[in-house]
């Protein structure tokens, strides 16, 4: 264990964990899902799930990682006994599948940023987006994103992940706040805010709203698949876990809310709210550049900043997903970091060719692995810690265990069943063709 890597500083760990949480889920998924699912109603469910279910689980993942100093497979076996090892494998596989499509979307942001920086905004954003969202260019984007992610992970915990987070996260925050302030000065900002947050309380009573808000909360916080366990396994300190969990959740939620404060005023200002209601995955990749183009030369640089934020957010998250698989090879098989990274990247890159060639796979993989899979992982952790006898040396705070037992377990069970029932509907379009 002495050879195991560690973060150089507490701030480094926190920024890395926040970097994992803050990602495309916040800036691209959250605003668009909120507006499509009842605005403030979605936000309310989201906040409730974060406070009551996700926060306790976040504490648990941090605790498991720190206590065991191992990645999920060994960590869960140590905490729950060998019978729980399978959950670690399931989480590791889930991380690999999520990265396979996540890296495709990260590729869209890289290509959009690169194109805007080098050549300016495309004349026809819709055509440009459809050319990069699936097919050869999407594969190029996917390869670039995987290459970058692999490079960071090969450099290790301190030299790669921590260094990346220390640079990227502050830059991301500054850019985000600056853009939100700028967006608030646009005419139409008020209309955008209303569209974003107008509560449609009837939505609160629909299962899809509830499951998508809850699933999204897990995805956004990187919960339910051992990414936080893995990152926390490189920490040593004694600091309050509740405090760390609170900071990660607060930063993640703040970025999600601010993300919407940028996109909706912009979309309203450019009169594109109508096109949003068709809410396809690509709306923001089309709506934003369309609007920015009308601002002339300035628009190009604003678009570069906008895509730059997306790139930073996407890469720091992709890195955390890859670390789960890499750490599993290192810890389980004793491989060198280089070898582990190479094998994990090769497998995930291959798998990603599917969503890169046909973007309908992204929705399907997201729902199956990014929503249902994470709810399942969360439920298993709630069972282990809330009902089982986890070997955590009496350290799982009693509130956390009670919350997971009496609230987390039933809530997750119901949500999981609902989301399983919903799956055939999501997969059907793919099977029909
Ligand atoms: N949380 C990231 C986002 O919001 C995605 C992500 C990174 C993730 N690591 C994860 C999701 C682990 C689930 C589990 O975009």
GROMACS .gro file of C-alpha atoms and ligand atoms in nm:
model
  448
    1UNK     CA    1   0.000   0.000   0.000
    2UNK     CA    2   0.294   0.233   0.057
    3UNK     CA    3   0.348   0.265  -0.317
    4UNK     CA    4  -0.006   0.388  -0.369
    5UNK     CA    5  -0.036   0.734  -0.513
    6UNK     CA    6  -0.178   1.026  -0.317
    7UNK     CA    7  -0.299   1.376  -0.384
    8UNK     CA    8  -0.042   1.644  -0.309
    9UNK     CA    9  -0.292   1.867  -0.132
   10UNK     CA   10  -0.641   1.874   0.007
   11UNK     CA   11  -0.737   2.150  -0.235
   12UNK     CA   12  -0.608   1.934  -0.519
   13UNK     CA   13  -0.835   1.650  -0.417
   14UNK     CA   14  -1.137   1.875  -0.375
   15UNK     CA   15  -1.085   2.042  -0.711
   16UNK     CA   16  -1.040   1.704  -0.876
   17UNK     CA   17  -1.362   1.574  -0.720
   18UNK     CA   18  -1.544   1.891  -0.820
   19UNK     CA   19  -1.389   1.855  -1.164
   20UNK     CA   20  -1.536   1.508  -1.187
   21UNK     CA   21  -1.879   1.626  -1.080
   22UNK     CA   22  -1.890   1.941  -1.290
   23UNK     CA   23  -1.922   1.827  -1.647
   24UNK     CA   24  -2.142   1.812  -1.951
   25UNK     CA   25  -2.417   1.694  -1.721
   26UNK     CA   26  -2.424   2.036  -1.558
   27UNK     CA   27  -2.383   2.263  -1.856
   28UNK     CA   28  -2.556   2.072  -2.128
   29UNK     CA   29  -2.783   1.817  -1.962
   30UNK     CA   30  -2.920   2.007  -1.666
   31UNK     CA   31  -3.053   2.326  -1.830
   32UNK     CA   32  -3.201   2.136  -2.118
   33UNK     CA   33  -3.364   1.871  -1.902
   34UNK     CA   34  -3.494   2.126  -1.657
   35UNK     CA   35  -3.663   2.327  -1.929
   36UNK     CA   36  -3.809   2.016  -2.090
   37UNK     CA   37  -3.936   1.869  -1.761
   38UNK     CA   38  -4.126   2.139  -1.586
   39UNK     CA   39  -3.860   2.401  -1.512
   40UNK     CA   40  -3.854   2.479  -1.143
   41UNK     CA   41  -4.043   2.158  -1.069
   42UNK     CA   42  -3.746   1.963  -1.203
   43UNK     CA   43  -3.506   2.182  -1.008
   44UNK     CA   44  -3.700   2.120  -0.687
   45UNK     CA   45  -3.690   1.743  -0.724
   46UNK     CA   46  -3.326   1.766  -0.817
   47UNK     CA   47  -3.238   1.967  -0.506
   48UNK     CA   48  -3.438   1.739  -0.278
   49UNK     CA   49  -3.269   1.428  -0.416
   50UNK     CA   50  -2.926   1.589  -0.378
   51UNK     CA   51  -2.989   1.690  -0.017
   52UNK     CA   52  -3.161   1.377   0.107
   53UNK     CA   53  -3.023   1.091  -0.098
   54UNK     CA   54  -2.708   1.201  -0.277
   55UNK     CA   55  -2.535   1.380   0.008
   56UNK     CA   56  -2.543   1.078   0.241
   57UNK     CA   57  -2.420   0.857  -0.044
   58UNK     CA   58  -2.145   1.104  -0.123
   59UNK     CA   59  -2.030   1.080   0.238
   60UNK     CA   60  -2.040   0.702   0.210
   61UNK     CA   61  -1.834   0.691  -0.110
   62UNK     CA   62  -1.579   0.931   0.036
   63UNK     CA   63  -1.560   0.723   0.352
   64UNK     CA   64  -1.524   0.390   0.171
   65UNK     CA   65  -1.247   0.528  -0.048
   66UNK     CA   66  -1.057   0.687   0.234
   67UNK     CA   67  -1.091   0.396   0.480
   68UNK     CA   68  -0.991   0.126   0.236
   69UNK     CA   69  -0.747   0.312   0.014
   70UNK     CA   70  -0.863   0.092  -0.272
   71UNK     CA   71  -1.062   0.127  -0.592
   72UNK     CA   72  -1.421  -0.008  -0.594
   73UNK     CA   73  -1.366  -0.382  -0.649
   74UNK     CA   74  -1.133  -0.429  -0.352
   75UNK     CA   75  -1.287  -0.145  -0.152
   76UNK     CA   76  -1.635  -0.297  -0.156
   77UNK     CA   77  -1.500  -0.643  -0.078
   78UNK     CA   78  -1.319  -0.496   0.222
   79UNK     CA   79  -1.623  -0.307   0.346
   80UNK     CA   80  -1.898  -0.558   0.276
   81UNK     CA   81  -1.710  -0.885   0.250
   82UNK     CA   82  -1.614  -1.078  -0.065
   83UNK     CA   83  -1.977  -1.115  -0.161
   84UNK     CA   84  -1.982  -0.748  -0.256
   85UNK     CA   85  -1.698  -0.771  -0.501
   86UNK     CA   86  -1.934  -0.807  -0.796
   87UNK     CA   87  -2.070  -0.460  -0.729
   88UNK     CA   88  -1.721  -0.320  -0.775
   89UNK     CA   89  -1.693  -0.498  -1.109
   90UNK     CA   90  -2.035  -0.377  -1.216
   91UNK     CA   91  -1.942  -0.018  -1.128
   92UNK     CA   92  -1.613  -0.042  -1.314
   93UNK     CA   93  -1.788  -0.167  -1.625
   94UNK     CA   94  -2.054   0.099  -1.592
   95UNK     CA   95  -1.782   0.366  -1.579
   96UNK     CA   96  -1.629   0.228  -1.897
   97UNK     CA   97  -1.960   0.238  -2.086
   98UNK     CA   98  -2.041   0.588  -1.966
   99UNK     CA   99  -1.701   0.710  -2.080
  100UNK     CA  100  -1.755   0.550  -2.421
  101UNK     CA  101  -2.043   0.786  -2.503
  102UNK     CA  102  -1.929   1.073  -2.282
  103UNK     CA  103  -1.613   1.099  -2.485
  104UNK     CA  104  -1.818   1.129  -2.804
  105UNK     CA  105  -2.001   1.431  -2.666
  106UNK     CA  106  -1.673   1.568  -2.532
  107UNK     CA  107  -1.552   1.530  -2.891
  108UNK     CA  108  -1.837   1.753  -3.014
  109UNK     CA  109  -1.722   2.024  -2.774
  110UNK     CA  110  -1.359   1.986  -2.885
  111UNK     CA  111  -1.448   2.004  -3.254
  112UNK     CA  112  -1.683   2.298  -3.201
  113UNK     CA  113  -1.423   2.484  -2.996
  114UNK     CA  114  -1.144   2.406  -3.242
  115UNK     CA  115  -1.344   2.501  -3.549
  116UNK     CA  116  -1.463   2.830  -3.394
  117UNK     CA  117  -1.115   2.920  -3.274
  118UNK     CA  118  -0.938   2.846  -3.602
  119UNK     CA  119  -1.199   2.917  -3.869
  120UNK     CA  120  -1.473   3.117  -3.701
  121UNK     CA  121  -1.835   3.025  -3.652
  122UNK     CA  122  -1.985   2.795  -3.913
  123UNK     CA  123  -2.215   2.964  -4.162
  124UNK     CA  124  -2.476   2.696  -4.112
  125UNK     CA  125  -2.452   2.573  -3.752
  126UNK     CA  126  -2.719   2.306  -3.797
  127UNK     CA  127  -2.534   2.153  -4.091
  128UNK     CA  128  -2.205   2.178  -3.907
  129UNK     CA  129  -2.349   2.007  -3.603
  130UNK     CA  130  -2.500   1.724  -3.799
  131UNK     CA  131  -2.164   1.672  -3.968
  132UNK     CA  132  -1.980   1.638  -3.637
  133UNK     CA  133  -2.239   1.463  -3.423
  134UNK     CA  134  -2.213   1.125  -3.592
  135UNK     CA  135  -1.996   0.965  -3.854
  136UNK     CA  136  -1.629   1.014  -3.938
  137UNK     CA  137  -1.587   1.354  -3.773
  138UNK     CA  138  -1.757   1.236  -3.455
  139UNK     CA  139  -1.511   0.948  -3.449
  140UNK     CA  140  -1.224   1.194  -3.483
  141UNK     CA  141  -1.363   1.397  -3.192
  142UNK     CA  142  -1.405   1.084  -2.985
  143UNK     CA  143  -1.046   0.978  -3.057
  144UNK     CA  144  -0.914   1.323  -2.965
  145UNK     CA  145  -1.106   1.325  -2.638
  146UNK     CA  146  -0.988   0.973  -2.550
  147UNK     CA  147  -0.631   1.060  -2.638
  148UNK     CA  148  -0.630   1.363  -2.415
  149UNK     CA  149  -0.799   1.178  -2.130
  150UNK     CA  150  -0.551   0.892  -2.162
  151UNK     CA  151  -0.258   1.134  -2.154
  152UNK     CA  152  -0.376   1.287  -1.829
  153UNK     CA  153  -0.442   0.952  -1.664
  154UNK     CA  154  -0.108   0.810  -1.777
  155UNK     CA  155   0.061   1.100  -1.594
  156UNK     CA  156  -0.087   0.979  -1.268
  157UNK     CA  157  -0.290   1.112  -0.980
  158UNK     CA  158  -0.067   1.406  -0.892
  159UNK     CA  159   0.107   1.480  -1.217
  160UNK     CA  160  -0.203   1.429  -1.431
  161UNK     CA  161  -0.542   1.457  -1.262
  162UNK     CA  162  -0.447   1.698  -0.986
  163UNK     CA  163  -0.244   1.927  -1.209
  164UNK     CA  164  -0.522   1.938  -1.468
  165UNK     CA  165  -0.783   2.020  -1.204
  166UNK     CA  166  -0.575   2.292  -1.040
  167UNK     CA  167  -0.549   2.471  -1.372
  168UNK     CA  168  -0.884   2.402  -1.529
  169UNK     CA  169  -1.133   2.440  -1.249
  170UNK     CA  170  -1.051   2.800  -1.145
  171UNK     CA  171  -1.045   2.900  -1.511
  172UNK     CA  172  -1.380   2.731  -1.564
  173UNK     CA  173  -1.537   2.914  -1.268
  174UNK     CA  174  -1.412   3.253  -1.384
  175UNK     CA  175  -1.534   3.202  -1.739
  176UNK     CA  176  -1.872   3.076  -1.620
  177UNK     CA  177  -1.940   3.367  -1.389
  178UNK     CA  178  -1.824   3.617  -1.648
  179UNK     CA  179  -2.054   3.465  -1.907
  180UNK     CA  180  -2.352   3.456  -1.669
  181UNK     CA  181  -2.303   3.825  -1.591
  182UNK     CA  182  -2.274   3.909  -1.959
  183UNK     CA  183  -2.585   3.704  -2.038
  184UNK     CA  184  -2.785   3.887  -1.771
  185UNK     CA  185  -2.728   4.215  -1.956
  186UNK     CA  186  -2.888   4.089  -2.277
  187UNK     CA  187  -3.234   4.199  -2.371
  188UNK     CA  188  -3.466   3.904  -2.329
  189UNK     CA  189  -3.272   3.772  -2.030
  190UNK     CA  190  -3.584   3.790  -1.813
  191UNK     CA  191  -3.783   3.588  -2.061
  192UNK     CA  192  -3.504   3.329  -2.066
  193UNK     CA  193  -3.500   3.300  -1.688
  194UNK     CA  194  -3.875   3.256  -1.683
  195UNK     CA  195  -3.866   2.985  -1.947
  196UNK     CA  196  -3.593   2.807  -1.752
  197UNK     CA  197  -3.742   2.824  -1.408
  198UNK     CA  198  -4.114   2.870  -1.447
  199UNK     CA  199  -4.261   2.606  -1.220
  200UNK     CA  200  -4.497   2.366  -1.387
  201UNK     CA  201  -4.609   2.183  -1.077
  202UNK     CA  202  -4.809   1.922  -1.262
  203UNK     CA  203  -4.478   1.789  -1.385
  204UNK     CA  204  -4.393   1.699  -1.027
  205UNK     CA  205  -4.647   1.421  -1.043
  206UNK     CA  206  -4.506   1.252  -1.351
  207UNK     CA  207  -4.267   0.960  -1.315
  208UNK     CA  208  -4.039   1.062  -1.601
  209UNK     CA  209  -3.979   1.397  -1.431
  210UNK     CA  210  -3.896   1.230  -1.103
  211UNK     CA  211  -3.670   0.959  -1.243
  212UNK     CA  212  -3.489   1.185  -1.483
  213UNK     CA  213  -3.429   1.446  -1.213
  214UNK     CA  214  -3.304   1.183  -0.969
  215UNK     CA  215  -3.097   0.998  -1.228
  216UNK     CA  216  -2.951   1.325  -1.336
  217UNK     CA  217  -2.858   1.417  -0.979
  218UNK     CA  218  -2.655   1.095  -0.957
  219UNK     CA  219  -2.493   1.150  -1.293
  220UNK     CA  220  -2.407   1.509  -1.213
  221UNK     CA  221  -2.249   1.425  -0.879
  222UNK     CA  222  -2.057   1.131  -1.031
  223UNK     CA  223  -2.227   0.908  -0.776
  224UNK     CA  224  -2.317   0.542  -0.784
  225UNK     CA  225  -2.023   0.401  -0.975
  226UNK     CA  226  -1.724   0.436  -0.756
  227UNK     CA  227  -1.560   0.738  -0.914
  228UNK     CA  228  -1.570   0.917  -0.579
  229UNK     CA  229  -1.452   0.601  -0.401
  230UNK     CA  230  -1.155   0.590  -0.637
  231UNK     CA  231  -1.063   0.957  -0.594
  232UNK     CA  232  -1.108   0.938  -0.216
  233UNK     CA  233  -0.884   0.632  -0.203
  234UNK     CA  234  -0.592   0.864  -0.278
  235UNK     CA  235  -0.660   1.083   0.028
  236UNK     CA  236  -0.524   1.031   0.375
  237UNK     CA  237  -0.642   1.314   0.596
  238UNK     CA  238  -0.894   1.322   0.875
  239UNK     CA  239  -1.102   1.618   0.761
  240UNK     CA  240  -1.476   1.610   0.803
  241UNK     CA  241  -1.630   1.411   0.524
  242UNK     CA  242  -1.962   1.589   0.562
  243UNK     CA  243  -1.789   1.913   0.491
  244UNK     CA  244  -1.613   1.780   0.183
  245UNK     CA  245  -1.931   1.621   0.055
  246UNK     CA  246  -2.114   1.950   0.111
  247UNK     CA  247  -1.856   2.146  -0.086
  248UNK     CA  248  -1.860   1.905  -0.379
  249UNK     CA  249  -2.239   1.901  -0.394
  250UNK     CA  250  -2.266   2.279  -0.353
  251UNK     CA  251  -2.014   2.351  -0.627
  252UNK     CA  252  -2.177   2.104  -0.862
  253UNK     CA  253  -2.527   2.237  -0.803
  254UNK     CA  254  -2.412   2.596  -0.836
  255UNK     CA  255  -2.253   2.527  -1.172
  256UNK     CA  256  -2.565   2.349  -1.297
  257UNK     CA  257  -2.786   2.642  -1.196
  258UNK     CA  258  -2.544   2.897  -1.342
  259UNK     CA  259  -2.522   2.696  -1.663
  260UNK     CA  260  -2.890   2.761  -1.716
  261UNK     CA  261  -2.844   3.128  -1.634
  262UNK     CA  262  -2.614   3.149  -1.933
  263UNK     CA  263  -2.790   2.941  -2.193
  264UNK     CA  264  -3.149   3.054  -2.145
  265UNK     CA  265  -3.094   3.431  -2.158
  266UNK     CA  266  -2.884   3.371  -2.469
  267UNK     CA  267  -3.141   3.152  -2.635
  268UNK     CA  268  -3.419   3.399  -2.549
  269UNK     CA  269  -3.214   3.695  -2.666
  270UNK     CA  270  -3.165   3.535  -3.004
  271UNK     CA  271  -3.531   3.437  -3.022
  272UNK     CA  272  -3.457   3.068  -3.026
  273UNK     CA  273  -3.682   2.954  -2.742
  274UNK     CA  274  -3.916   2.801  -2.998
  275UNK     CA  275  -3.649   2.568  -3.130
  276UNK     CA  276  -3.565   2.457  -2.777
  277UNK     CA  277  -3.900   2.296  -2.722
  278UNK     CA  278  -3.806   2.033  -2.978
  279UNK     CA  279  -3.523   1.975  -2.735
  280UNK     CA  280  -3.299   1.740  -2.921
  281UNK     CA  281  -2.954   1.669  -2.786
  282UNK     CA  282  -2.796   1.914  -3.023
  283UNK     CA  283  -3.008   2.218  -2.962
  284UNK     CA  284  -2.745   2.403  -2.768
  285UNK     CA  285  -2.478   2.320  -3.019
  286UNK     CA  286  -2.698   2.476  -3.286
  287UNK     CA  287  -2.884   2.750  -3.102
  288UNK     CA  288  -2.582   2.909  -2.937
  289UNK     CA  289  -2.363   2.943  -3.247
  290UNK     CA  290  -2.660   3.064  -3.450
  291UNK     CA  291  -2.712   3.343  -3.203
  292UNK     CA  292  -2.345   3.421  -3.156
  293UNK     CA  293  -2.301   3.463  -3.530
  294UNK     CA  294  -2.538   3.759  -3.521
  295UNK     CA  295  -2.294   3.938  -3.292
  296UNK     CA  296  -2.025   3.952  -3.560
  297UNK     CA  297  -1.656   3.921  -3.467
  298UNK     CA  298  -1.724   3.945  -3.095
  299UNK     CA  299  -1.961   3.649  -3.121
  300UNK     CA  300  -1.682   3.427  -3.242
  301UNK     CA  301  -1.474   3.489  -2.929
  302UNK     CA  302  -1.773   3.453  -2.702
  303UNK     CA  303  -1.846   3.121  -2.867
  304UNK     CA  304  -1.485   3.015  -2.815
  305UNK     CA  305  -1.522   3.098  -2.445
  306UNK     CA  306  -1.853   2.911  -2.430
  307UNK     CA  307  -1.712   2.598  -2.592
  308UNK     CA  308  -1.393   2.638  -2.391
  309UNK     CA  309  -1.598   2.607  -2.072
  310UNK     CA  310  -1.765   2.294  -2.209
  311UNK     CA  311  -1.429   2.142  -2.304
  312UNK     CA  312  -1.278   2.205  -1.959
  313UNK     CA  313  -1.583   2.063  -1.787
  314UNK     CA  314  -1.597   1.758  -2.013
  315UNK     CA  315  -1.232   1.663  -1.989
  316UNK     CA  316  -1.199   1.686  -1.610
  317UNK     CA  317  -1.503   1.455  -1.586
  318UNK     CA  318  -1.385   1.211  -1.853
  319UNK     CA  319  -1.059   1.179  -1.665
  320UNK     CA  320  -1.241   1.063  -1.351
  321UNK     CA  321  -1.434   0.801  -1.546
  322UNK     CA  322  -1.117   0.660  -1.698
  323UNK     CA  323  -0.944   0.654  -1.359
  324UNK     CA  324  -1.205   0.406  -1.231
  325UNK     CA  325  -1.112   0.146  -1.494
  326UNK     CA  326  -0.741   0.221  -1.482
  327UNK     CA  327  -0.727   0.197  -1.102
  328UNK     CA  328  -0.912  -0.134  -1.115
  329UNK     CA  329  -0.640  -0.283  -1.337
  330UNK     CA  330  -0.364  -0.134  -1.124
  331UNK     CA  331  -0.507  -0.244  -0.790
  332UNK     CA  332  -0.650  -0.576  -0.894
  333UNK     CA  333  -0.385  -0.706  -1.132
  334UNK     CA  334  -0.083  -0.510  -1.017
  335UNK     CA  335  -0.030  -0.361  -1.362
  336UNK     CA  336   0.173  -0.048  -1.423
  337UNK     CA  337  -0.028   0.268  -1.473
  338UNK     CA  338   0.081   0.287  -1.833
  339UNK     CA  339  -0.027  -0.059  -1.920
  340UNK     CA  340  -0.357  -0.020  -1.733
  341UNK     CA  341  -0.433   0.306  -1.910
  342UNK     CA  342  -0.352   0.162  -2.251
  343UNK     CA  343  -0.578  -0.136  -2.214
  344UNK     CA  344  -0.869   0.058  -2.063
  345UNK     CA  345  -0.845   0.324  -2.332
  346UNK     CA  346  -0.829   0.072  -2.613
  347UNK     CA  347  -1.143  -0.106  -2.494
  348UNK     CA  348  -1.340   0.212  -2.426
  349UNK     CA  349  -1.236   0.374  -2.753
  350UNK     CA  350  -1.363   0.072  -2.945
  351UNK     CA  351  -1.692   0.074  -2.761
  352UNK     CA  352  -1.729   0.445  -2.829
  353UNK     CA  353  -1.728   0.383  -3.203
  354UNK     CA  354  -2.090   0.277  -3.168
  355UNK     CA  355  -2.229   0.606  -3.030
  356UNK     CA  356  -1.986   0.799  -3.251
  357UNK     CA  357  -2.126   0.636  -3.563
  358UNK     CA  358  -2.489   0.662  -3.461
  359UNK     CA  359  -2.572   0.930  -3.208
  360UNK     CA  360  -2.904   0.768  -3.114
  361UNK     CA  361  -2.692   0.535  -2.906
  362UNK     CA  362  -2.598   0.823  -2.679
  363UNK     CA  363  -2.951   0.862  -2.546
  364UNK     CA  364  -2.988   0.489  -2.500
  365UNK     CA  365  -2.655   0.438  -2.327
  366UNK     CA  366  -2.714   0.743  -2.112
  367UNK     CA  367  -3.052   0.616  -1.994
  368UNK     CA  368  -2.942   0.258  -1.935
  369UNK     CA  369  -2.601   0.320  -1.779
  370UNK     CA  370  -2.599   0.687  -1.682
  371UNK     CA  371  -2.942   0.685  -1.520
  372UNK     CA  372  -3.062   0.336  -1.438
  373UNK     CA  373  -2.713   0.199  -1.374
  374UNK     CA  374  -2.628   0.476  -1.131
  375UNK     CA  375  -2.958   0.448  -0.945
  376UNK     CA  376  -2.882   0.079  -0.911
  377UNK     CA  377  -2.531   0.145  -0.781
  378UNK     CA  378  -2.673   0.398  -0.537
  379UNK     CA  379  -2.936   0.154  -0.415
  380UNK     CA  380  -2.674  -0.116  -0.357
  381UNK     CA  381  -2.460   0.123  -0.154
  382UNK     CA  382  -2.765   0.229   0.044
  383UNK     CA  383  -2.840  -0.136   0.121
  384UNK     CA  384  -2.482  -0.210   0.215
  385UNK     CA  385  -2.442   0.085   0.449
  386UNK     CA  386  -2.800   0.140   0.560
  387UNK     CA  387  -2.897  -0.222   0.626
  388UNK     CA  388  -2.580  -0.428   0.627
  389UNK     CA  389  -2.291  -0.437   0.867
  390UNK     CA  390  -2.033  -0.243   0.674
  391UNK     CA  391  -1.682  -0.264   0.806
  392UNK     CA  392  -1.631   0.107   0.836
  393UNK     CA  393  -1.522   0.101   1.198
  394UNK     CA  394  -1.837   0.254   1.331
  395UNK     CA  395  -1.755   0.560   1.136
  396UNK     CA  396  -2.048   0.595   0.903
  397UNK     CA  397  -2.231   0.868   1.092
  398UNK     CA  398  -2.559   0.751   1.233
  399UNK     CA  399  -2.761   1.016   1.048
  400UNK     CA  400  -2.616   0.896   0.724
  401UNK     CA  401  -2.704   0.534   0.797
  402UNK     CA  402  -3.056   0.622   0.908
  403UNK     CA  403  -3.117   0.841   0.605
  404UNK     CA  404  -2.997   0.568   0.371
  405UNK     CA  405  -3.201   0.305   0.547
  406UNK     CA  406  -3.535   0.474   0.579
  407UNK     CA  407  -3.529   0.729   0.302
  408UNK     CA  408  -3.258   0.642   0.051
  409UNK     CA  409  -3.348   0.277   0.014
  410UNK     CA  410  -3.723   0.313  -0.052
  411UNK     CA  411  -3.681   0.620  -0.271
  412UNK     CA  412  -3.410   0.455  -0.480
  413UNK     CA  413  -3.604   0.134  -0.504
  414UNK     CA  414  -3.911   0.308  -0.643
  415UNK     CA  415  -3.705   0.522  -0.880
  416UNK     CA  416  -3.509   0.224  -1.003
  417UNK     CA  417  -3.822   0.022  -1.074
  418UNK     CA  418  -3.975   0.317  -1.256
  419UNK     CA  419  -3.670   0.372  -1.463
  420UNK     CA  420  -3.650   0.001  -1.549
  421UNK     CA  421  -4.011   0.009  -1.661
  422UNK     CA  422  -3.931   0.306  -1.879
  423UNK     CA  423  -3.632   0.142  -2.048
  424UNK     CA  424  -3.814  -0.048  -2.326
  425UNK     CA  425  -3.950   0.284  -2.448
  426UNK     CA  426  -3.601   0.426  -2.473
  427UNK     CA  427  -3.447   0.127  -2.645
  428UNK     CA  428  -3.735   0.061  -2.885
  429UNK     CA  429  -3.645   0.321  -3.152
  430UNK     CA  430  -3.305   0.161  -3.194
  431UNK     CA  431  -3.444  -0.184  -3.239
  432UNK     CA  432  -3.699  -0.080  -3.495
  433UNK     CA  433  -3.443   0.024  -3.751
  434LIG     N1  434  -2.052   1.417  -1.336
  434LIG     C1  435  -2.011   1.433  -1.472
  434LIG     C2  436  -2.106   1.530  -1.541
  434LIG     O1  437  -2.189   1.590  -1.479
  434LIG     C3  438  -2.001   1.303  -1.546
  434LIG     C4  439  -1.928   1.201  -1.469
  434LIG     C5  440  -1.795   1.201  -1.439
  434LIG     C6  441  -1.982   1.090  -1.405
  434LIG     N2  442  -1.765   1.097  -1.359
  434LIG     C7  443  -1.878   1.027  -1.336
  434LIG     C8  444  -2.110   1.043  -1.398
  434LIG     C9  445  -1.903   0.916  -1.259
  434LIG    C10  446  -2.134   0.929  -1.322
  434LIG    C11  447  -2.034   0.868  -1.252
  434LIG     O2  448  -2.100   1.548  -1.658
   0.00000   0.00000   0.00000
